[in-house]
């Protein structure tokens, strides 16, 4: 089996992304549309680990490097439930800053994982609903998505590819240079910290 390759990603958020989304739609027809309900685990002081559960699979990526604000994410863990206690207790949780949390047994389902993390002030768990429209353009996977983080509705547009130059070129064609690149972990933590308002994510306007 081929090892998953790290991808460079540039993701922007905002209440008004009409300019970038219009240009994206002008460049290509949608390649796919999909909806999903996911659970993210985020940690204070830890922006380099993207931990989500989708379709009962724990999927973790880690940040390798940042080049001109483009983040390169490497797939690290992909495991179906039950999740082995050793994997959680000795690999994932220490990376999230909770090395002292004892995991006595394998975790058989998402509710059990949420219960394990309950009460840890440095850990947050968010339910994230996504409606994604995906595009393939010049070697890049691009998307326009409506995202609800614990019920708070946000818009996001992203570009990703294993090819750094391709992400840079498409970012320019979509006029995204003035936007801030904000990953899912950072966006979720911003939303959780400002739950009463939809936050601004450096939309350049």
mmCIF file of C-alpha atoms in Angstrom:
data_model
loop_
_atom_site.group_PDB
_atom_site.id
_atom_site.type_symbol
_atom_site.label_atom_id
_atom_site.label_comp_id
_atom_site.label_asym_id
_atom_site.label_seq_id
_atom_site.Cartn_x
_atom_site.Cartn_y
_atom_site.Cartn_z
ATOM 1 C CA UNK A 1 0.000 0.000 0.000
ATOM 2 C CA UNK A 2 1.307 3.451 -0.921
ATOM 3 C CA UNK A 3 2.073 5.683 2.049
ATOM 4 C CA UNK A 4 -0.091 8.839 2.148
ATOM 5 C CA UNK A 5 1.926 11.845 1.037
ATOM 6 C CA UNK A 6 2.048 15.096 3.000
ATOM 7 C CA UNK A 7 0.003 17.898 1.459
ATOM 8 C CA UNK A 8 0.393 21.642 1.506
ATOM 9 C CA UNK A 9 -2.795 23.417 2.515
ATOM 10 C CA UNK A 10 -3.978 27.005 2.433
ATOM 11 C CA UNK A 11 -7.354 27.511 4.141
ATOM 12 C CA UNK A 12 -9.252 30.758 4.667
ATOM 13 C CA UNK A 13 -12.380 31.554 6.657
ATOM 14 C CA UNK A 14 -14.784 34.462 6.650
ATOM 15 C CA UNK A 15 -18.327 35.643 6.688
ATOM 16 C CA UNK A 16 -17.938 36.861 3.100
ATOM 17 C CA UNK A 17 -15.820 34.787 0.713
ATOM 18 C CA UNK A 18 -17.801 35.715 -2.394
ATOM 19 C CA UNK A 19 -14.751 36.879 -4.351
ATOM 20 C CA UNK A 20 -12.618 33.725 -3.975
ATOM 21 C CA UNK A 21 -15.587 31.377 -4.348
ATOM 22 C CA UNK A 22 -16.783 33.155 -7.493
ATOM 23 C CA UNK A 23 -13.326 32.881 -9.059
ATOM 24 C CA UNK A 24 -13.098 29.222 -8.087
ATOM 25 C CA UNK A 25 -16.428 28.464 -9.722
ATOM 26 C CA UNK A 26 -15.283 30.278 -12.863
ATOM 27 C CA UNK A 27 -12.204 28.044 -13.102
ATOM 28 C CA UNK A 28 -13.844 24.626 -12.768
ATOM 29 C CA UNK A 29 -17.021 22.626 -12.408
ATOM 30 C CA UNK A 30 -17.634 20.835 -9.082
ATOM 31 C CA UNK A 31 -15.996 17.417 -8.937
ATOM 32 C CA UNK A 32 -17.933 16.206 -5.894
ATOM 33 C CA UNK A 33 -20.358 17.334 -3.213
ATOM 34 C CA UNK A 34 -20.486 15.704 0.192
ATOM 35 C CA UNK A 35 -21.729 16.171 3.727
ATOM 36 C CA UNK A 36 -20.302 14.758 6.923
ATOM 37 C CA UNK A 37 -20.690 14.914 10.702
ATOM 38 C CA UNK A 38 -17.338 14.828 12.478
ATOM 39 C CA UNK A 39 -15.799 15.201 15.925
ATOM 40 C CA UNK A 40 -12.586 17.195 16.420
ATOM 41 C CA UNK A 41 -10.286 17.071 19.425
ATOM 42 C CA UNK A 42 -8.249 20.243 19.952
ATOM 43 C CA UNK A 43 -5.749 21.251 22.610
ATOM 44 C CA UNK A 44 -4.613 24.579 24.007
ATOM 45 C CA UNK A 45 -1.110 25.459 22.854
ATOM 46 C CA UNK A 46 -1.151 22.732 20.196
ATOM 47 C CA UNK A 47 -1.786 23.960 16.660
ATOM 48 C CA UNK A 48 0.350 21.325 14.949
ATOM 49 C CA UNK A 49 -1.969 18.334 15.401
ATOM 50 C CA UNK A 50 -5.255 17.934 13.502
ATOM 51 C CA UNK A 51 -7.331 15.232 15.216
ATOM 52 C CA UNK A 52 -10.754 14.284 13.902
ATOM 53 C CA UNK A 53 -13.142 11.362 13.875
ATOM 54 C CA UNK A 54 -15.123 10.797 10.689
ATOM 55 C CA UNK A 55 -17.177 7.723 9.842
ATOM 56 C CA UNK A 56 -15.961 6.062 13.066
ATOM 57 C CA UNK A 57 -12.293 6.440 12.062
ATOM 58 C CA UNK A 58 -9.731 8.381 14.089
ATOM 59 C CA UNK A 59 -7.727 10.458 11.595
ATOM 60 C CA UNK A 60 -4.723 12.485 12.793
ATOM 61 C CA UNK A 61 -2.420 14.721 10.758
ATOM 62 C CA UNK A 62 0.634 16.559 12.060
ATOM 63 C CA UNK A 63 2.129 19.796 10.790
ATOM 64 C CA UNK A 64 5.532 19.259 9.175
ATOM 65 C CA UNK A 65 6.502 22.769 8.104
ATOM 66 C CA UNK A 66 5.200 26.123 6.918
ATOM 67 C CA UNK A 67 6.441 27.655 3.662
ATOM 68 C CA UNK A 68 5.175 31.150 2.788
ATOM 69 C CA UNK A 69 2.125 30.573 5.009
ATOM 70 C CA UNK A 70 1.332 27.273 3.289
ATOM 71 C CA UNK A 71 1.136 24.473 5.844
ATOM 72 C CA UNK A 72 2.375 20.978 5.031
ATOM 73 C CA UNK A 73 0.360 18.323 6.874
ATOM 74 C CA UNK A 74 1.502 14.698 7.168
ATOM 75 C CA UNK A 75 -0.969 11.851 7.827
ATOM 76 C CA UNK A 76 0.095 10.249 11.127
ATOM 77 C CA UNK A 77 -2.636 8.031 12.588
ATOM 78 C CA UNK A 78 -5.635 6.421 10.932
ATOM 79 C CA UNK A 79 -7.405 3.869 13.101
ATOM 80 C CA UNK A 80 -10.868 2.396 13.339
ATOM 81 C CA UNK A 81 -12.599 1.858 16.656
ATOM 82 C CA UNK A 82 -11.831 0.275 19.031
ATOM 83 C CA UNK A 83 -8.795 2.543 19.446
ATOM 84 C CA UNK A 84 -5.946 0.782 21.274
ATOM 85 C CA UNK A 85 -5.188 2.160 24.735
ATOM 86 C CA UNK A 86 -1.459 2.276 23.958
ATOM 87 C CA UNK A 87 -2.021 4.376 20.841
ATOM 88 C CA UNK A 88 -4.033 6.930 22.801
ATOM 89 C CA UNK A 89 -2.059 6.917 26.014
ATOM 90 C CA UNK A 90 1.452 6.790 24.606
ATOM 91 C CA UNK A 91 1.168 8.552 21.251
ATOM 92 C CA UNK A 92 -1.804 10.872 20.720
ATOM 93 C CA UNK A 93 -2.538 12.242 24.199
ATOM 94 C CA UNK A 94 1.096 13.182 24.980
ATOM 95 C CA UNK A 95 1.214 15.079 21.702
ATOM 96 C CA UNK A 96 -1.952 16.935 22.740
ATOM 97 C CA UNK A 97 -0.324 17.913 26.029
ATOM 98 C CA UNK A 98 -1.975 15.406 28.389
ATOM 99 C CA UNK A 99 0.726 12.767 29.017
ATOM 100 C CA UNK A 100 -0.610 12.076 32.522
ATOM 101 C CA UNK A 101 -4.044 10.851 31.403
ATOM 102 C CA UNK A 102 -4.193 7.105 32.041
ATOM 103 C CA UNK A 103 -5.966 4.988 29.427
ATOM 104 C CA UNK A 104 -6.817 1.688 31.070
ATOM 105 C CA UNK A 105 -8.537 -0.039 28.159
ATOM 106 C CA UNK A 106 -9.209 0.218 24.449
ATOM 107 C CA UNK A 107 -11.794 2.855 23.495
ATOM 108 C CA UNK A 108 -14.649 1.165 21.673
ATOM 109 C CA UNK A 109 -16.694 4.163 20.421
ATOM 110 C CA UNK A 110 -16.744 7.932 20.042
ATOM 111 C CA UNK A 111 -18.845 8.573 23.204
ATOM 112 C CA UNK A 112 -16.276 6.650 25.247
ATOM 113 C CA UNK A 113 -13.472 8.849 23.906
ATOM 114 C CA UNK A 114 -15.442 12.010 24.695
ATOM 115 C CA UNK A 115 -16.063 10.727 28.220
ATOM 116 C CA UNK A 116 -12.356 9.989 28.654
ATOM 117 C CA UNK A 117 -11.469 13.578 27.759
ATOM 118 C CA UNK A 118 -14.272 15.204 29.747
ATOM 119 C CA UNK A 119 -13.047 17.593 32.422
ATOM 120 C CA UNK A 120 -9.622 18.203 30.884
ATOM 121 C CA UNK A 121 -9.412 21.987 30.700
ATOM 122 C CA UNK A 122 -6.710 21.981 28.018
ATOM 123 C CA UNK A 123 -8.714 19.692 25.710
ATOM 124 C CA UNK A 124 -11.761 20.670 23.688
ATOM 125 C CA UNK A 125 -14.141 18.422 21.766
ATOM 126 C CA UNK A 126 -16.258 19.942 18.997
ATOM 127 C CA UNK A 127 -18.926 18.522 16.735
ATOM 128 C CA UNK A 128 -18.358 19.753 13.207
ATOM 129 C CA UNK A 129 -20.861 19.413 10.353
ATOM 130 C CA UNK A 130 -19.520 20.015 6.857
ATOM 131 C CA UNK A 131 -21.169 20.583 3.498
ATOM 132 C CA UNK A 132 -18.320 20.527 1.008
ATOM 133 C CA UNK A 133 -18.136 21.226 -2.708
ATOM 134 C CA UNK A 134 -14.852 19.985 -4.149
ATOM 135 C CA UNK A 135 -13.006 21.030 -7.302
ATOM 136 C CA UNK A 136 -9.932 19.729 -9.134
ATOM 137 C CA UNK A 137 -7.847 22.525 -10.670
ATOM 138 C CA UNK A 138 -4.287 22.390 -12.021
ATOM 139 C CA UNK A 139 -3.143 19.589 -9.749
ATOM 140 C CA UNK A 140 -4.888 20.987 -6.668
ATOM 141 C CA UNK A 141 -7.891 19.850 -4.686
ATOM 142 C CA UNK A 142 -9.968 22.922 -3.809
ATOM 143 C CA UNK A 143 -13.148 23.240 -1.822
ATOM 144 C CA UNK A 144 -15.905 25.614 -0.813
ATOM 145 C CA UNK A 145 -17.549 24.539 2.431
ATOM 146 C CA UNK A 146 -20.265 25.532 4.846
ATOM 147 C CA UNK A 147 -19.147 24.405 8.288
ATOM 148 C CA UNK A 148 -21.034 24.339 11.579
ATOM 149 C CA UNK A 149 -18.774 24.124 14.647
ATOM 150 C CA UNK A 150 -20.971 23.214 17.617
ATOM 151 C CA UNK A 151 -23.794 24.908 15.725
ATOM 152 C CA UNK A 152 -21.896 28.080 14.772
ATOM 153 C CA UNK A 153 -22.030 28.504 10.979
ATOM 154 C CA UNK A 154 -18.839 29.471 9.111
ATOM 155 C CA UNK A 155 -17.631 29.569 5.513
ATOM 156 C CA UNK A 156 -14.271 28.253 4.379
ATOM 157 C CA UNK A 157 -12.343 27.903 1.134
ATOM 158 C CA UNK A 158 -9.217 25.762 0.850
ATOM 159 C CA UNK A 159 -6.549 24.638 -1.594
ATOM 160 C CA UNK A 160 -4.362 21.595 -1.068
ATOM 161 C CA UNK A 161 -1.824 19.584 -3.024
ATOM 162 C CA UNK A 162 1.414 17.667 -2.584
ATOM 163 C CA UNK A 163 2.870 20.250 -4.998
ATOM 164 C CA UNK A 164 3.905 23.435 -3.188
ATOM 165 C CA UNK A 165 4.167 25.478 -6.396
ATOM 166 C CA UNK A 166 0.665 24.431 -7.512
ATOM 167 C CA UNK A 167 -0.862 25.689 -4.256
ATOM 168 C CA UNK A 168 1.014 28.967 -4.622
ATOM 169 C CA UNK A 169 -0.160 29.446 -8.194
ATOM 170 C CA UNK A 170 -3.819 28.714 -7.453
ATOM 171 C CA UNK A 171 -3.712 30.916 -4.364
ATOM 172 C CA UNK A 172 -2.683 33.763 -6.664
ATOM 173 C CA UNK A 173 -5.363 32.994 -9.236
ATOM 174 C CA UNK A 174 -7.999 33.092 -6.491
ATOM 175 C CA UNK A 175 -6.557 36.340 -5.076
ATOM 176 C CA UNK A 176 -6.031 34.816 -1.635
ATOM 177 C CA UNK A 177 -2.601 36.324 -0.880
ATOM 178 C CA UNK A 178 -3.991 38.824 1.650
ATOM 179 C CA UNK A 179 -5.937 36.206 3.585
ATOM 180 C CA UNK A 180 -4.622 34.422 6.669
ATOM 181 C CA UNK A 181 -4.122 30.672 6.504
ATOM 182 C CA UNK A 182 -6.120 29.187 9.406
ATOM 183 C CA UNK A 183 -6.221 25.429 9.940
ATOM 184 C CA UNK A 184 -9.202 23.520 11.311
ATOM 185 C CA UNK A 185 -7.699 23.195 14.831
ATOM 186 C CA UNK A 186 -7.136 26.953 15.043
ATOM 187 C CA UNK A 187 -10.569 27.782 13.608
ATOM 188 C CA UNK A 188 -12.302 25.449 16.046
ATOM 189 C CA UNK A 189 -10.470 26.900 19.045
ATOM 190 C CA UNK A 190 -11.280 30.453 17.940
ATOM 191 C CA UNK A 191 -14.941 29.517 17.616
ATOM 192 C CA UNK A 192 -15.018 27.779 20.988
ATOM 193 C CA UNK A 193 -13.397 30.805 22.649
ATOM 194 C CA UNK A 194 -15.895 33.189 21.064
ATOM 195 C CA UNK A 195 -18.981 31.008 21.076
ATOM 196 C CA UNK A 196 -21.339 33.938 21.316
ATOM 197 C CA UNK A 197 -20.062 35.485 18.060
ATOM 198 C CA UNK A 198 -18.873 34.234 14.698
ATOM 199 C CA UNK A 199 -15.164 35.202 14.697
ATOM 200 C CA UNK A 200 -13.267 36.952 11.954
ATOM 201 C CA UNK A 201 -10.491 34.887 10.445
ATOM 202 C CA UNK A 202 -8.238 37.489 8.853
ATOM 203 C CA UNK A 203 -10.233 37.771 5.651
ATOM 204 C CA UNK A 204 -8.183 40.656 4.333
ATOM 205 C CA UNK A 205 -11.108 43.090 4.102
#
